[in-house]
Amino acid sequence: MTENTQLKSKQYGRPDNERVIPFMKIALPAAVISILLTVASIFFIATKGLNLGLDFTGGVSAELNYSQPVKAADVSEALAKAGFKDSVVQTLGSNRDLMVRMPVQETAEAADLTKEITTAAQLPGNKAEVHKVDVVGGQVGNELYIRSGGAVALAMLLMLVYVTIRFEFKLALGAVLSLLHDVIVTVGVFAMMQWPFDLTVLAAILALLGFSLNDNIVVSDRIRENFRKIRGAEPLEIVNIALTETLRRTIHTSATLLLVVLAMMFLGGEGLHWFSVAMFIGVFVGTYSSIYIGTAFALWRGLNRQDFIVQVKPEFEEENEIPR
């Protein structure tokens, strides 16, 4: 009789056959791993730097149209023979329309570059036409790089304000720390591997912030609900229950996003390749951090039931009835 009563009290109204996963049991080892990953990422970013694309360093972009389908490798080889080194060729929807990006060339005028690229891009039996040539200076690219960092910082600040207003500051601070962790680790992998970092990768970083924040909000909402609903349970138990209840949703969301990312990675062409690589890394990092950084940090800061209960000020408390 005593054992059944204890079992039911530990379930806190949950069916006896629904097991609560003790996520926070490995919170300390997970925190150590997160710190090591963050330090390693910062080390690679500081020592090796990012392999910035032409969007940030400046360069030339040109849109080509061929009379017949063409391979990007053949175009890149033809441009290299003509003296256009380090060119990046991407398809634009079809095998006849391509985008060419290359470092800043000695020829400053766009008109001269158009003639030179048109001549260099010709292939045997396949005529090429240049539709558009854009020249981006190094100063413009540097300003874009700085503004991109500012955009990420502003996004995190607004997320901190939003989660604080909707839930609680301890959860908000944990959520922002998990987002910062996701960004640093993802960028750190690109720095370590020296993969190209351009505007498409930056777009993936911003998309990753939205994905990770959404995961944090779902978990925070369930934690708040359980703190208000469950009585007599320790904060650690309530957090484990909330994470167990949201686990299925987290797995379904992450798996669905991974399917889309893998499809873009293998079928989206060169233009979406590094975007999908960044998202692929970010999905794993973001799912992990929402549990073992955002939630664990809030627990470490002393998250408890009083954080979600509206305190009644003394002047509004019901006074004792005055005897007649």
Coordinates of C-alpha atoms in Angstrom, one line a residue:
M1 CA 0.0 0.0 0.0
T2 CA 2.8 2.3 0.9
E3 CA 4.8 1.5 -2.3
N4 CA 1.7 2.3 -4.5
T5 CA 1.2 5.6 -2.7
Q6 CA 4.8 6.6 -3.2
L7 CA 4.8 5.7 -6.9
K8 CA 1.7 7.7 -7.5
S9 CA 3.1 10.7 -5.6
K10 CA 6.2 10.6 -7.8
Q11 CA 4.1 10.5 -11.0
Y12 CA 2.3 13.7 -9.9
G13 CA -0.9 12.8 -11.6
R14 CA 0.8 11.2 -14.6
P15 CA -0.2 7.6 -15.7
D16 CA 2.0 5.0 -13.9
N17 CA 3.3 3.6 -17.2
E18 CA 4.6 7.0 -18.4
R19 CA 8.3 7.1 -17.3
V20 CA 9.9 10.5 -16.6
I21 CA 13.3 10.7 -18.2
P22 CA 15.9 12.2 -15.8
F23 CA 17.4 14.7 -18.3
M24 CA 19.1 16.8 -15.7
K25 CA 21.0 13.8 -14.3
I26 CA 23.8 14.5 -16.8
A27 CA 23.5 18.3 -16.7
L28 CA 26.9 18.8 -15.2
P29 CA 28.8 16.7 -17.8
A30 CA 26.7 18.3 -20.6
A31 CA 27.8 21.8 -19.2
V32 CA 31.4 20.8 -19.3
I33 CA 31.1 19.6 -22.9
S34 CA 29.3 22.8 -23.9
I35 CA 32.1 24.9 -22.3
L36 CA 34.8 22.9 -24.1
L37 CA 32.9 23.2 -27.5
T38 CA 32.5 27.0 -27.0
V39 CA 36.2 27.5 -26.0
A40 CA 37.3 25.4 -29.0
S41 CA 35.1 27.3 -31.4
I42 CA 36.3 30.7 -30.1
F43 CA 39.9 29.4 -30.5
F44 CA 39.4 28.4 -34.1
I45 CA 37.6 31.7 -34.9
A46 CA 40.4 33.7 -33.3
T47 CA 43.3 31.8 -34.8
K48 CA 42.1 30.6 -38.2
G49 CA 39.4 33.1 -38.9
L50 CA 36.5 32.7 -41.2
N51 CA 36.9 32.0 -44.9
L52 CA 34.8 34.9 -45.9
G53 CA 33.0 34.8 -49.2
L54 CA 32.9 37.6 -51.8
D55 CA 29.8 39.0 -50.1
F56 CA 32.0 40.2 -47.3
T57 CA 35.4 40.7 -48.8
G58 CA 34.2 42.3 -52.1
G59 CA 34.5 41.0 -55.6
V60 CA 32.7 40.6 -58.9
S61 CA 29.5 38.7 -59.6
A62 CA 28.2 38.1 -63.1
E63 CA 25.1 36.3 -64.5
L64 CA 25.7 34.2 -67.6
N65 CA 23.3 32.6 -70.0
Y66 CA 24.3 29.7 -72.4
S67 CA 22.5 28.6 -75.5
Q68 CA 22.8 25.0 -74.3
P69 CA 23.0 23.3 -70.9
V70 CA 26.5 23.5 -69.4
K71 CA 28.4 22.2 -66.4
A72 CA 29.6 24.6 -63.7
A73 CA 33.0 22.9 -63.7
D74 CA 33.5 23.5 -67.4
V75 CA 32.7 27.2 -67.0
S76 CA 35.0 27.5 -64.0
E77 CA 37.8 25.9 -65.9
A78 CA 37.3 28.2 -68.9
L79 CA 37.5 31.3 -66.7
A80 CA 40.6 30.0 -64.9
K81 CA 42.4 29.6 -68.3
A82 CA 41.5 33.2 -69.1
G83 CA 43.1 34.4 -65.9
F84 CA 40.0 34.7 -63.6
K85 CA 41.3 32.8 -60.6
D86 CA 39.2 31.5 -57.6
S87 CA 35.9 31.8 -59.4
V88 CA 32.8 30.3 -57.9
V89 CA 30.1 29.1 -60.4
Q90 CA 26.6 28.3 -59.4
T91 CA 23.5 27.4 -61.4
L92 CA 20.4 29.7 -61.2
G93 CA 17.4 27.5 -61.6
S94 CA 18.6 25.7 -64.8
N95 CA 21.8 24.4 -66.4
R96 CA 21.8 27.3 -68.9
D97 CA 21.7 30.2 -66.4
L98 CA 24.7 30.6 -64.0
M99 CA 26.1 33.0 -61.5
V100 CA 29.8 33.6 -61.4
R101 CA 31.6 35.1 -58.4
M102 CA 35.2 36.0 -58.3
P103 CA 37.6 38.2 -56.3
V104 CA 38.2 41.8 -57.2
Q105 CA 39.8 42.1 -60.6
E106 CA 42.4 44.6 -61.9
T107 CA 39.8 45.9 -64.4
A108 CA 37.8 48.4 -62.4
E109 CA 35.1 49.3 -65.0
A110 CA 32.1 47.0 -65.2
A111 CA 31.9 47.5 -69.0
D112 CA 35.5 46.2 -69.5
L113 CA 34.8 43.3 -67.2
T114 CA 31.7 42.4 -69.1
K115 CA 33.7 42.1 -72.3
E116 CA 36.5 40.1 -70.7
I117 CA 34.1 37.7 -68.9
T118 CA 32.0 37.2 -72.1
T119 CA 35.1 36.3 -74.0
A120 CA 36.5 34.0 -71.3
A121 CA 33.2 32.2 -70.8
Q122 CA 32.7 31.0 -74.3
L123 CA 32.7 27.2 -74.8
P124 CA 33.0 25.2 -78.0
G125 CA 29.6 25.0 -79.6
N126 CA 27.9 26.8 -76.7
K127 CA 27.6 30.6 -76.9
A128 CA 27.6 32.6 -73.6
E129 CA 26.0 36.0 -72.9
V130 CA 26.6 38.1 -69.9
H131 CA 23.4 39.6 -68.6
K132 CA 24.6 41.5 -65.5
V133 CA 27.9 42.4 -63.8
D134 CA 28.2 43.8 -60.3
V135 CA 31.4 45.0 -58.6
V136 CA 31.4 45.1 -54.8
G137 CA 34.3 46.9 -53.2
G138 CA 36.1 45.6 -50.2
Q139 CA 34.9 48.5 -48.0
V140 CA 31.3 47.7 -48.8
G141 CA 31.9 44.1 -48.0
N142 CA 33.5 45.0 -44.7
E143 CA 30.5 47.2 -43.7
L144 CA 28.2 44.3 -44.6
Y145 CA 30.2 42.0 -42.4
I146 CA 30.0 44.4 -39.4
R147 CA 26.3 45.0 -39.9
S148 CA 25.7 41.3 -40.1
G149 CA 27.2 40.9 -36.6
G150 CA 25.1 43.7 -35.4
A151 CA 22.0 42.1 -36.7
V152 CA 22.7 38.8 -34.9
A153 CA 23.4 40.8 -31.6
L154 CA 20.2 42.8 -32.0
A155 CA 18.2 39.6 -32.6
M156 CA 19.5 38.1 -29.4
L157 CA 18.8 41.2 -27.4
L158 CA 15.2 41.3 -28.6
M159 CA 14.8 37.6 -27.9
L160 CA 16.0 38.2 -24.3
V161 CA 13.3 40.9 -23.9
Y162 CA 10.6 38.8 -25.4
V163 CA 11.2 35.7 -23.3
T164 CA 11.6 37.8 -20.2
I165 CA 8.2 39.4 -20.7
R166 CA 6.5 36.2 -21.7
F167 CA 8.0 33.8 -19.1
E168 CA 10.8 34.7 -16.6
F169 CA 14.2 36.4 -16.7
K170 CA 16.0 33.2 -15.6
L171 CA 14.6 31.3 -18.5
A172 CA 15.2 34.2 -20.8
L173 CA 18.9 34.5 -19.9
G174 CA 19.3 30.7 -20.3
A175 CA 17.6 30.9 -23.7
V176 CA 19.9 33.6 -24.9
L177 CA 23.0 31.7 -23.6
S178 CA 21.8 28.7 -25.5
L179 CA 21.4 30.8 -28.7
L180 CA 24.8 32.3 -28.3
H181 CA 26.2 28.8 -27.8
D182 CA 24.5 27.6 -31.0
V183 CA 25.9 30.6 -33.1
I184 CA 29.5 30.2 -31.7
V185 CA 29.7 26.5 -32.2
T186 CA 28.2 26.6 -35.7
V187 CA 30.6 29.5 -36.8
G188 CA 33.4 27.7 -35.0
V189 CA 32.9 24.6 -37.2
F190 CA 33.1 26.7 -40.3
A191 CA 36.3 28.4 -39.0
M192 CA 37.9 25.0 -38.2
M193 CA 37.1 23.5 -41.5
Q194 CA 37.7 26.7 -43.4
W195 CA 34.4 26.3 -45.3
P196 CA 33.2 29.5 -47.2
F197 CA 31.2 31.8 -45.0
D198 CA 28.9 34.1 -47.1
L199 CA 25.4 35.6 -46.9
T200 CA 23.7 32.3 -47.3
V201 CA 25.5 30.9 -44.3
L202 CA 24.6 34.1 -42.3
A203 CA 20.9 33.5 -43.4
A204 CA 21.3 29.9 -42.0
I205 CA 22.6 31.4 -38.7
L206 CA 19.6 33.7 -38.4
A207 CA 17.2 30.8 -39.3
L208 CA 18.9 28.7 -36.6
L209 CA 18.2 31.4 -34.0
G210 CA 14.5 31.2 -34.8
F211 CA 14.5 27.4 -34.7
S212 CA 16.4 27.3 -31.4
L213 CA 14.3 30.0 -29.8
N214 CA 11.1 28.2 -30.8
D215 CA 12.4 25.1 -29.1
N216 CA 13.2 27.1 -26.0
I217 CA 9.8 28.7 -25.9
V218 CA 8.0 25.3 -26.1
V219 CA 10.1 23.9 -23.2
S220 CA 9.7 27.1 -21.1
D221 CA 5.9 27.1 -21.6
R222 CA 5.6 23.6 -20.4
I223 CA 7.9 24.3 -17.4
R224 CA 5.7 27.3 -16.4
E225 CA 2.5 25.2 -16.8
N226 CA 3.9 22.4 -14.7
F227 CA 5.1 24.7 -11.9
R228 CA 1.6 26.1 -11.6
K229 CA -0.1 22.7 -11.9
I230 CA 2.1 20.3 -9.9
R231 CA 2.3 20.7 -6.2
G232 CA 4.9 19.2 -3.9
A233 CA 7.5 18.5 -6.5
E234 CA 11.1 19.7 -6.6
P235 CA 12.0 22.1 -9.4
L236 CA 14.4 19.4 -10.8
E237 CA 11.5 16.9 -11.0
I238 CA 9.2 19.5 -12.7
V239 CA 11.8 20.3 -15.3
N240 CA 12.4 16.6 -16.1
I241 CA 8.7 16.1 -16.5
A242 CA 8.4 19.1 -18.8
L243 CA 11.3 17.9 -20.9
T244 CA 9.8 14.4 -21.1
E245 CA 6.5 15.8 -22.2
T246 CA 8.0 17.9 -24.9
L247 CA 10.5 15.3 -26.1
R248 CA 8.2 13.8 -28.8
R249 CA 7.4 17.2 -30.2
T250 CA 11.1 18.1 -30.2
I251 CA 12.1 14.9 -32.1
H252 CA 9.4 15.3 -34.7
T253 CA 10.3 19.0 -35.3
S254 CA 14.0 18.3 -35.6
A255 CA 13.5 15.2 -37.7
T256 CA 11.2 17.1 -40.1
L257 CA 13.7 20.0 -40.4
L258 CA 16.6 17.6 -41.0
L259 CA 14.8 15.9 -43.9
V260 CA 14.3 19.3 -45.5
V261 CA 17.9 20.3 -44.9
L262 CA 19.3 17.0 -46.3
A263 CA 17.1 17.4 -49.4
M264 CA 18.6 20.9 -49.9
M265 CA 22.1 19.6 -49.2
F266 CA 22.0 16.9 -51.9
L267 CA 19.5 18.2 -54.3
G268 CA 19.6 22.0 -53.9
G269 CA 22.8 22.6 -55.9
E270 CA 25.8 24.7 -55.0
G271 CA 23.8 27.8 -54.1
L272 CA 22.1 26.0 -51.1
H273 CA 24.9 23.7 -50.1
W274 CA 26.6 25.7 -47.4
F275 CA 23.3 27.1 -46.1
S276 CA 22.1 23.5 -45.6
V277 CA 25.4 22.5 -44.0
A278 CA 25.1 25.3 -41.5
M279 CA 21.5 24.3 -40.7
F280 CA 22.4 20.7 -40.4
I281 CA 25.0 21.5 -37.7
G282 CA 22.7 24.0 -36.0
V283 CA 19.7 21.6 -35.7
F284 CA 21.8 19.2 -33.6
V285 CA 23.4 21.9 -31.6
G286 CA 20.2 23.8 -31.1
T287 CA 18.2 20.8 -29.9
Y288 CA 20.9 19.9 -27.4
S289 CA 21.4 23.4 -26.1
S290 CA 17.7 24.1 -25.4
I291 CA 17.8 21.3 -22.8
Y292 CA 21.2 21.3 -21.3
I293 CA 22.0 25.1 -21.5
G294 CA 18.8 27.1 -21.5
T295 CA 16.9 24.9 -19.0
A296 CA 19.9 23.8 -16.9
F297 CA 21.1 27.4 -16.5
A298 CA 17.6 28.5 -15.2
L299 CA 17.7 25.6 -12.6
W300 CA 21.2 26.7 -11.6
R301 CA 19.9 30.2 -11.0
G302 CA 17.3 28.8 -8.6
L303 CA 14.2 28.5 -10.8
N304 CA 11.2 27.7 -8.6
R305 CA 7.4 27.9 -8.4
Q306 CA 7.4 31.4 -6.9
D307 CA 8.9 32.7 -10.2
F308 CA 5.6 31.9 -12.0
I309 CA 3.1 32.9 -9.3
V310 CA 1.7 36.4 -9.2
Q311 CA 2.5 37.8 -5.7
V312 CA -0.3 39.8 -4.1
K313 CA 0.8 43.0 -2.6
P314 CA 0.0 43.4 1.1
E315 CA -2.3 46.4 0.6
F316 CA -4.5 44.2 -1.7
E317 CA -4.7 41.2 0.7
E318 CA -8.2 40.6 2.2
E319 CA -8.4 42.1 5.7
N320 CA -10.0 40.4 8.6
E321 CA -13.6 41.2 9.1
I322 CA -14.2 43.9 11.7
P323 CA -16.3 42.5 14.5
R324 CA -19.7 44.2 14.9

